[in-house]
Amino acid sequence: MTKPNPFEIAQKQLDDCAKILMLDSDVHEILRHPMRELHVSIPVRMDDGRTHVFQGFRVQYNDARGPTKGGIRFHPEETIDTVRALAAWMTWKCSLLDLPLGGGKGGVVCNPKELSVGELERLSRAYIDRVWQFIGPDKDIPAPDVYTNSQIMAWMLDEYSKIAGKNIFGCITGKPVCIGGSCGREDATARGGMYTIREAAKESNIDLKKATVAIQGYGNVGCNAAVLCRELFGSKVVAVSDSKGGVYNKDGLNLENVCVYKAETASVVNSPHTQPISNEELLELDVDILIAAALENVITKDNASKIKAKMLAELANGPTTPEADAILYNNGVHVIPDFLCNAGGVTVSYFEMVQNISMYCWSLEEVYERLDSKMSYAYHTVLDASKAYNINMRQAAYVVAVGRVVEAMRLRGWV
Ligand code: NAD
């Protein structure tokens, strides 16, 4: 089966929104395409003395509301269409959270698992050498994404600062805290999602203290989400999974044991006092809250009608196909769409920029409080739009986000 093209999905979602907003065709056409994209060849000296040329991209989708912002992915299957789609989604995400930013994304086709630390550092610096003219605190601000981390951001910050001839901490986010990173960035995506789940539970009449939760994906986001569901709400996480399969315990999983087991064996599968469960079965469990925290396109027209959860929180990017969306809506599943649910990461990244620019560090409590306020407000804005237009939560999120970008383009005289 051929994989769906993520950029075609992003364009289709925008097309649906354009109909609801009755956008003029010229405005719609501008929004269907990235405003700028950069394709670069990146020569890197490998440990054996040869030079390998990597391919890389940086897409700046729309900057009507402010400088573009978005992560850099290092992935062997990276494609320009994935980067375009993610840059479009970043545009809508930043707008939805009412951040003064546009959307961008970057990527390098490489397998970081096959690179030595030295090769990874040289590749990270060489990427900046190729794109530095196009990025910066008031142009485009990269951040970590799939297979890039705070160490890589530190090398990139250093390379950019060397070229600029001075420290420019606000040129990149997701840095280690001791060189301008923000407190609270590590679990910001999961935590931001929790604030939307808390608000959505009120709407769906779910008592979070008694709620059961299943989580697909047990990486950075899924693992933090599991712990926070228990710590913030007292909810019971009954199932989690990773790429090799899942585990279930109807009385609630011992999350510490599952984490230790995963650290030892690289998977949650077969951790003690659990029953095995497949990823498909996990999605169909009779739980209150289903959290998607793994991959794209896992909820499709084939399984959407089997989902029994009252709420689907999309911490992953793009877990639900457009056909599945309609089925979930008709079945009354309350969906917190991805670019709302997982916006905590970029929101704290924005806080990091603000702290860098003002040369001031916020406490963890300040970060949590501001994150809660931003996420809760965005959730209620989307909920209100969904009720006002009688549309599903994803369409409502698009209506709010795209509407704001269009307004900015009009005010600036672009359309
Ligand atoms: P990660 O690589 O740390 O974890 C991904 C998890 O998904 C792993 O446990 C992996 O085993 C699991 N997985 C992979 N294939 C699977 C499959 N077929 N079935 C079930 N599980 C599978 O990645 P992450 O940073 O936790 O990101 C997870 C999702 O959240 C992605 O969609 C990412 O784009 C999105 N996201 C992450 C952030 C962030 O701050 N990390 C921000 C926004 C969105």
mmCIF file with all atom_site columns, N, CA and C in Angstrom, residues 90-140:
data_model
loop_
_atom_site.group_PDB
_atom_site.id
_atom_site.type_symbol
_atom_site.label_atom_id
_atom_site.label_alt_id
_atom_site.label_comp_id
_atom_site.label_asym_id
_atom_site.label_entity_id
_atom_site.label_seq_id
_atom_site.pdbx_PDB_ins_code
_atom_site.Cartn_x
_atom_site.Cartn_y
_atom_site.Cartn_z
_atom_site.occupancy
_atom_site.B_iso_or_equiv
_atom_site.pdbx_formal_charge
_atom_site.auth_seq_id
_atom_site.auth_comp_id
_atom_site.auth_asym_id
_atom_site.auth_atom_id
_atom_site.pdbx_PDB_model_num
ATOM 1   N N  . MET A 1 90  ? 2.664  23.777 11.211 1.00 0.00 ? 90  MET A N  1
ATOM 2   C CA . MET A 1 90  ? 3.252  24.714 12.189 1.00 0.00 ? 90  MET A CA 1
ATOM 3   C C  . MET A 1 90  ? 2.630  26.105 12.039 1.00 0.00 ? 90  MET A C  1
ATOM 4   N N  . THR A 1 91  ? 2.329  26.492 10.800 1.00 0.00 ? 91  THR A N  1
ATOM 5   C CA . THR A 1 91  ? 1.707  27.806 10.575 1.00 0.00 ? 91  THR A CA 1
ATOM 6   C C  . THR A 1 91  ? 0.368  27.869 11.303 1.00 0.00 ? 91  THR A C  1
ATOM 7   N N  . TRP A 1 92  ? -0.422 26.790 11.138 1.00 0.00 ? 92  TRP A N  1
ATOM 8   C CA . TRP A 1 92  ? -1.756 26.796 11.768 1.00 0.00 ? 92  TRP A CA 1
ATOM 9   C C  . TRP A 1 92  ? -1.623 26.681 13.297 1.00 0.00 ? 92  TRP A C  1
ATOM 10  N N  . LYS A 1 93  ? -0.638 25.889 13.723 1.00 0.00 ? 93  LYS A N  1
ATOM 11  C CA . LYS A 1 93  ? -0.463 25.682 15.177 1.00 0.00 ? 93  LYS A CA 1
ATOM 12  C C  . LYS A 1 93  ? -0.075 26.991 15.875 1.00 0.00 ? 93  LYS A C  1
ATOM 13  N N  . CYS A 1 94  ? 0.904  27.702 15.310 1.00 0.00 ? 94  CYS A N  1
ATOM 14  C CA . CYS A 1 94  ? 1.339  28.958 15.942 1.00 0.00 ? 94  CYS A CA 1
ATOM 15  C C  . CYS A 1 94  ? 0.196  29.972 15.937 1.00 0.00 ? 94  CYS A C  1
ATOM 16  N N  . SER A 1 95  ? -0.574 29.971 14.858 1.00 0.00 ? 95  SER A N  1
ATOM 17  C CA . SER A 1 95  ? -1.692 30.905 14.776 1.00 0.00 ? 95  SER A CA 1
ATOM 18  C C  . SER A 1 95  ? -2.763 30.540 15.803 1.00 0.00 ? 95  SER A C  1
ATOM 19  N N  . LEU A 1 96  ? -3.066 29.243 15.898 1.00 0.00 ? 96  LEU A N  1
ATOM 20  C CA . LEU A 1 96  ? -4.106 28.796 16.825 1.00 0.00 ? 96  LEU A CA 1
ATOM 21  C C  . LEU A 1 96  ? -3.771 29.162 18.271 1.00 0.00 ? 96  LEU A C  1
ATOM 22  N N  . LEU A 1 97  ? -2.487 29.058 18.612 1.00 0.00 ? 97  LEU A N  1
ATOM 23  C CA . LEU A 1 97  ? -2.068 29.396 19.983 1.00 0.00 ? 97  LEU A CA 1
ATOM 24  C C  . LEU A 1 97  ? -1.867 30.896 20.136 1.00 0.00 ? 97  LEU A C  1
ATOM 25  N N  . ASP A 1 98  ? -2.128 31.635 19.071 1.00 0.00 ? 98  ASP A N  1
ATOM 26  C CA . ASP A 1 98  ? -1.991 33.088 19.042 1.00 0.00 ? 98  ASP A CA 1
ATOM 27  C C  . ASP A 1 98  ? -0.565 33.523 19.386 1.00 0.00 ? 98  ASP A C  1
ATOM 28  N N  . LEU A 1 99  ? 0.417  32.775 18.876 1.00 0.00 ? 99  LEU A N  1
ATOM 29  C CA . LEU A 1 99  ? 1.818  33.160 19.038 1.00 0.00 ? 99  LEU A CA 1
ATOM 30  C C  . LEU A 1 99  ? 2.171  34.093 17.877 1.00 0.00 ? 99  LEU A C  1
ATOM 31  N N  . PRO A 1 100 ? 3.035  35.072 18.094 1.00 0.00 ? 100 PRO A N  1
ATOM 32  C CA . PRO A 1 100 ? 3.373  36.009 17.005 1.00 0.00 ? 100 PRO A CA 1
ATOM 33  C C  . PRO A 1 100 ? 4.404  35.392 16.052 1.00 0.00 ? 100 PRO A C  1
ATOM 34  N N  . LEU A 1 101 ? 4.051  34.238 15.501 1.00 0.00 ? 101 LEU A N  1
ATOM 35  C CA . LEU A 1 101 ? 4.982  33.457 14.682 1.00 0.00 ? 101 LEU A CA 1
ATOM 36  C C  . LEU A 1 101 ? 4.267  32.859 13.488 1.00 0.00 ? 101 LEU A C  1
ATOM 37  N N  . GLY A 1 102 ? 5.041  32.615 12.426 1.00 0.00 ? 102 GLY A N  1
ATOM 38  C CA . GLY A 1 102 ? 4.543  31.843 11.296 1.00 0.00 ? 102 GLY A CA 1
ATOM 39  C C  . GLY A 1 102 ? 5.030  30.406 11.434 1.00 0.00 ? 102 GLY A C  1
ATOM 40  N N  . GLY A 1 103 ? 4.936  29.639 10.327 1.00 0.00 ? 103 GLY A N  1
ATOM 41  C CA . GLY A 1 103 ? 5.296  28.222 10.409 1.00 0.00 ? 103 GLY A CA 1
ATOM 42  C C  . GLY A 1 103 ? 6.415  27.866 9.458  1.00 0.00 ? 103 GLY A C  1
ATOM 43  N N  . GLY A 1 104 ? 7.323  27.010 9.927  1.00 0.00 ? 104 GLY A N  1
ATOM 44  C CA . GLY A 1 104 ? 8.400  26.513 9.086  1.00 0.00 ? 104 GLY A CA 1
ATOM 45  C C  . GLY A 1 104 ? 8.761  25.096 9.502  1.00 0.00 ? 104 GLY A C  1
ATOM 46  N N  . LYS A 1 105 ? 9.648  24.469 8.795  1.00 0.00 ? 105 LYS A N  1
ATOM 47  C CA . LYS A 1 105 ? 10.148 23.135 9.173  1.00 0.00 ? 105 LYS A CA 1
ATOM 48  C C  . LYS A 1 105 ? 11.410 22.857 8.386  1.00 0.00 ? 105 LYS A C  1
ATOM 49  N N  . GLY A 1 106 ? 12.285 22.014 8.940  1.00 0.00 ? 106 GLY A N  1
ATOM 50  C CA . GLY A 1 106 ? 13.503 21.646 8.235  1.00 0.00 ? 106 GLY A CA 1
ATOM 51  C C  . GLY A 1 106 ? 13.729 20.153 8.315  1.00 0.00 ? 106 GLY A C  1
ATOM 52  N N  . GLY A 1 107 ? 14.593 19.652 7.450  1.00 0.00 ? 107 GLY A N  1
ATOM 53  C CA . GLY A 1 107 ? 14.891 18.227 7.507  1.00 0.00 ? 107 GLY A CA 1
ATOM 54  C C  . GLY A 1 107 ? 16.179 17.919 6.781  1.00 0.00 ? 107 GLY A C  1
ATOM 55  N N  . VAL A 1 108 ? 16.821 16.845 7.235  1.00 0.00 ? 108 VAL A N  1
ATOM 56  C CA . VAL A 1 108 ? 17.999 16.330 6.543  1.00 0.00 ? 108 VAL A CA 1
ATOM 57  C C  . VAL A 1 108 ? 17.780 14.836 6.338  1.00 0.00 ? 108 VAL A C  1
ATOM 58  N N  . VAL A 1 109 ? 18.039 14.362 5.109  1.00 0.00 ? 109 VAL A N  1
ATOM 59  C CA . VAL A 1 109 ? 17.893 12.935 4.832  1.00 0.00 ? 109 VAL A CA 1
ATOM 60  C C  . VAL A 1 109 ? 19.151 12.237 5.344  1.00 0.00 ? 109 VAL A C  1
ATOM 61  N N  . CYS A 1 110 ? 19.035 11.572 6.481  1.00 0.00 ? 110 CYS A N  1
ATOM 62  C CA . CYS A 1 110 ? 20.195 10.890 7.066  1.00 0.00 ? 110 CYS A CA 1
ATOM 63  C C  . CYS A 1 110 ? 19.693 9.920  8.114  1.00 0.00 ? 110 CYS A C  1
ATOM 64  N N  . ASN A 1 111 ? 20.529 8.972  8.484  1.00 0.00 ? 111 ASN A N  1
ATOM 65  C CA . ASN A 1 111 ? 20.162 8.078  9.582  1.00 0.00 ? 111 ASN A CA 1
ATOM 66  C C  . ASN A 1 111 ? 21.095 8.344  10.760 1.00 0.00 ? 111 ASN A C  1
ATOM 67  N N  . PRO A 1 112 ? 20.631 9.169  11.719 1.00 0.00 ? 112 PRO A N  1
ATOM 68  C CA . PRO A 1 112 ? 21.534 9.554  12.810 1.00 0.00 ? 112 PRO A CA 1
ATOM 69  C C  . PRO A 1 112 ? 22.026 8.361  13.622 1.00 0.00 ? 112 PRO A C  1
ATOM 70  N N  . LYS A 1 113 ? 21.258 7.242  13.590 1.00 0.00 ? 113 LYS A N  1
ATOM 71  C CA . LYS A 1 113 ? 21.699 6.056  14.355 1.00 0.00 ? 113 LYS A CA 1
ATOM 72  C C  . LYS A 1 113 ? 22.974 5.461  13.764 1.00 0.00 ? 113 LYS A C  1
ATOM 73  N N  . GLU A 1 114 ? 23.253 5.800  12.485 1.00 0.00 ? 114 GLU A N  1
ATOM 74  C CA . GLU A 1 114 ? 24.460 5.242  11.847 1.00 0.00 ? 114 GLU A CA 1
ATOM 75  C C  . GLU A 1 114 ? 25.619 6.230  11.854 1.00 0.00 ? 114 GLU A C  1
ATOM 76  N N  . LEU A 1 115 ? 25.432 7.405  12.483 1.00 0.00 ? 115 LEU A N  1
ATOM 77  C CA . LEU A 1 115 ? 26.491 8.417  12.495 1.00 0.00 ? 115 LEU A CA 1
ATOM 78  C C  . LEU A 1 115 ? 27.203 8.419  13.839 1.00 0.00 ? 115 LEU A C  1
ATOM 79  N N  . SER A 1 116 ? 28.522 8.667  13.818 1.00 0.00 ? 116 SER A N  1
ATOM 80  C CA . SER A 1 116 ? 29.247 8.820  15.087 1.00 0.00 ? 116 SER A CA 1
ATOM 81  C C  . SER A 1 116 ? 28.889 10.201 15.663 1.00 0.00 ? 116 SER A C  1
ATOM 82  N N  . VAL A 1 117 ? 29.248 10.432 16.922 1.00 0.00 ? 117 VAL A N  1
ATOM 83  C CA . VAL A 1 117 ? 28.957 11.737 17.531 1.00 0.00 ? 117 VAL A CA 1
ATOM 84  C C  . VAL A 1 117 ? 29.645 12.850 16.743 1.00 0.00 ? 117 VAL A C  1
ATOM 85  N N  . GLY A 1 118 ? 30.878 12.593 16.326 1.00 0.00 ? 118 GLY A N  1
ATOM 86  C CA . GLY A 1 118 ? 31.622 13.606 15.557 1.00 0.00 ? 118 GLY A CA 1
ATOM 87  C C  . GLY A 1 118 ? 30.936 13.911 14.228 1.00 0.00 ? 118 GLY A C  1
ATOM 88  N N  . GLU A 1 119 ? 30.476 12.844 13.546 1.00 0.00 ? 119 GLU A N  1
ATOM 89  C CA . GLU A 1 119 ? 29.808 13.046 12.250 1.00 0.00 ? 119 GLU A CA 1
ATOM 90  C C  . GLU A 1 119 ? 28.503 13.828 12.434 1.00 0.00 ? 119 GLU A C  1
ATOM 91  N N  . LEU A 1 120 ? 27.786 13.496 13.525 1.00 0.00 ? 120 LEU A N  1
ATOM 92  C CA . LEU A 1 120 ? 26.518 14.184 13.802 1.00 0.00 ? 120 LEU A CA 1
ATOM 93  C C  . LEU A 1 120 ? 26.775 15.675 14.069 1.00 0.00 ? 120 LEU A C  1
ATOM 94  N N  . GLU A 1 121 ? 27.828 15.960 14.821 1.00 0.00 ? 121 GLU A N  1
ATOM 95  C CA . GLU A 1 121 ? 28.145 17.373 15.099 1.00 0.00 ? 121 GLU A CA 1
ATOM 96  C C  . GLU A 1 121 ? 28.521 18.099 13.802 1.00 0.00 ? 121 GLU A C  1
ATOM 97  N N  . ARG A 1 122 ? 29.344 17.461 12.957 1.00 0.00 ? 122 ARG A N  1
ATOM 98  C CA . ARG A 1 122 ? 29.765 18.129 11.706 1.00 0.00 ? 122 ARG A CA 1
ATOM 99  C C  . ARG A 1 122 ? 28.559 18.339 10.789 1.00 0.00 ? 122 ARG A C  1
ATOM 100 N N  . LEU A 1 123 ? 27.625 17.351 10.771 1.00 0.00 ? 123 LEU A N  1
ATOM 101 C CA . LEU A 1 123 ? 26.425 17.503 9.937  1.00 0.00 ? 123 LEU A CA 1
ATOM 102 C C  . LEU A 1 123 ? 25.555 18.656 10.463 1.00 0.00 ? 123 LEU A C  1
ATOM 103 N N  . SER A 1 124 ? 25.401 18.735 11.786 1.00 0.00 ? 124 SER A N  1
ATOM 104 C CA . SER A 1 124 ? 24.557 19.789 12.388 1.00 0.00 ? 124 SER A CA 1
ATOM 105 C C  . SER A 1 124 ? 25.126 21.168 12.066 1.00 0.00 ? 124 SER A C  1
ATOM 106 N N  . ARG A 1 125 ? 26.434 21.303 12.191 1.00 0.00 ? 125 ARG A N  1
ATOM 107 C CA . ARG A 1 125 ? 27.073 22.604 11.905 1.00 0.00 ? 125 ARG A CA 1
ATOM 108 C C  . ARG A 1 125 ? 26.981 22.913 10.408 1.00 0.00 ? 125 ARG A C  1
ATOM 109 N N  . ALA A 1 126 ? 27.186 21.878 9.570  1.00 0.00 ? 126 ALA A N  1
ATOM 110 C CA . ALA A 1 126 ? 27.172 22.105 8.118  1.00 0.00 ? 126 ALA A CA 1
ATOM 111 C C  . ALA A 1 126 ? 25.773 22.508 7.646  1.00 0.00 ? 126 ALA A C  1
ATOM 112 N N  . TYR A 1 127 ? 24.736 21.971 8.297  1.00 0.00 ? 127 TYR A N  1
ATOM 113 C CA . TYR A 1 127 ? 23.363 22.372 7.925  1.00 0.00 ? 127 TYR A CA 1
ATOM 114 C C  . TYR A 1 127 ? 23.199 23.879 8.155  1.00 0.00 ? 127 TYR A C  1
ATOM 115 N N  . ILE A 1 128 ? 23.690 24.350 9.312  1.00 0.00 ? 128 ILE A N  1
ATOM 116 C CA . ILE A 1 128 ? 23.590 25.792 9.612  1.00 0.00 ? 128 ILE A CA 1
ATOM 117 C C  . ILE A 1 128 ? 24.420 26.603 8.610  1.00 0.00 ? 128 ILE A C  1
ATOM 118 N N  . ASP A 1 129 ? 25.594 26.090 8.238  1.00 0.00 ? 129 ASP A N  1
ATOM 119 C CA . ASP A 1 129 ? 26.419 26.811 7.256  1.00 0.00 ? 129 ASP A CA 1
ATOM 120 C C  . ASP A 1 129 ? 25.647 27.021 5.944  1.00 0.00 ? 129 ASP A C  1
ATOM 121 N N  . ARG A 1 130 ? 24.791 26.074 5.598  1.00 0.00 ? 130 ARG A N  1
ATOM 122 C CA . ARG A 1 130 ? 24.025 26.172 4.349  1.00 0.00 ? 130 ARG A CA 1
ATOM 123 C C  . ARG A 1 130 ? 22.794 27.081 4.465  1.00 0.00 ? 130 ARG A C  1
ATOM 124 N N  . VAL A 1 131 ? 22.196 27.188 5.674  1.00 0.00 ? 131 VAL A N  1
ATOM 125 C CA . VAL A 1 131 ? 20.901 27.902 5.751  1.00 0.00 ? 131 VAL A CA 1
ATOM 126 C C  . VAL A 1 131 ? 20.965 29.209 6.548  1.00 0.00 ? 131 VAL A C  1
ATOM 127 N N  . TRP A 1 132 ? 22.160 29.567 7.076  1.00 0.00 ? 132 TRP A N  1
ATOM 128 C CA . TRP A 1 132 ? 22.192 30.646 8.068  1.00 0.00 ? 132 TRP A CA 1
ATOM 129 C C  . TRP A 1 132 ? 21.639 31.976 7.551  1.00 0.00 ? 132 TRP A C  1
ATOM 130 N N  . GLN A 1 133 ? 21.808 32.236 6.262  1.00 0.00 ? 133 GLN A N  1
ATOM 131 C CA . GLN A 1 133 ? 21.290 33.539 5.765  1.00 0.00 ? 133 GLN A CA 1
ATOM 132 C C  . GLN A 1 133 ? 19.779 33.630 5.883  1.00 0.00 ? 133 GLN A C  1
ATOM 133 N N  . PHE A 1 134 ? 19.127 32.481 5.926  1.00 0.00 ? 134 PHE A N  1
ATOM 134 C CA . PHE A 1 134 ? 17.662 32.459 5.865  1.00 0.00 ? 134 PHE A CA 1
ATOM 135 C C  . PHE A 1 134 ? 17.008 32.321 7.233  1.00 0.00 ? 134 PHE A C  1
ATOM 136 N N  . ILE A 1 135 ? 17.815 32.082 8.288  1.00 0.00 ? 135 ILE A N  1
ATOM 137 C CA . ILE A 1 135 ? 17.224 31.897 9.613  1.00 0.00 ? 135 ILE A CA 1
ATOM 138 C C  . ILE A 1 135 ? 17.706 32.997 10.567 1.00 0.00 ? 135 ILE A C  1
ATOM 139 N N  . GLY A 1 136 ? 17.149 33.034 11.773 1.00 0.00 ? 136 GLY A N  1
ATOM 140 C CA . GLY A 1 136 ? 17.534 34.048 12.761 1.00 0.00 ? 136 GLY A CA 1
ATOM 141 C C  . GLY A 1 136 ? 16.307 34.419 13.581 1.00 0.00 ? 136 GLY A C  1
ATOM 142 N N  . PRO A 1 137 ? 16.518 35.080 14.724 1.00 0.00 ? 137 PRO A N  1
ATOM 143 C CA . PRO A 1 137 ? 15.408 35.340 15.652 1.00 0.00 ? 137 PRO A CA 1
ATOM 144 C C  . PRO A 1 137 ? 14.256 36.126 15.045 1.00 0.00 ? 137 PRO A C  1
ATOM 145 N N  . ASP A 1 138 ? 14.537 36.968 14.038 1.00 0.00 ? 138 ASP A N  1
ATOM 146 C CA . ASP A 1 138 ? 13.429 37.717 13.441 1.00 0.00 ? 138 ASP A CA 1
ATOM 147 C C  . ASP A 1 138 ? 13.097 37.214 12.039 1.00 0.00 ? 138 ASP A C  1
ATOM 148 N N  . LYS A 1 139 ? 13.628 36.020 11.675 1.00 0.00 ? 139 LYS A N  1
ATOM 149 C CA . LYS A 1 139 ? 13.324 35.463 10.340 1.00 0.00 ? 139 LYS A CA 1
ATOM 150 C C  . LYS A 1 139 ? 12.679 34.089 10.456 1.00 0.00 ? 139 LYS A C  1
ATOM 151 N N  . ASP A 1 140 ? 13.411 33.146 11.058 1.00 0.00 ? 140 ASP A N  1
ATOM 152 C CA . ASP A 1 140 ? 12.965 31.750 11.087 1.00 0.00 ? 140 ASP A CA 1
ATOM 153 C C  . ASP A 1 140 ? 13.757 31.071 12.201 1.00 0.00 ? 140 ASP A C  1
#
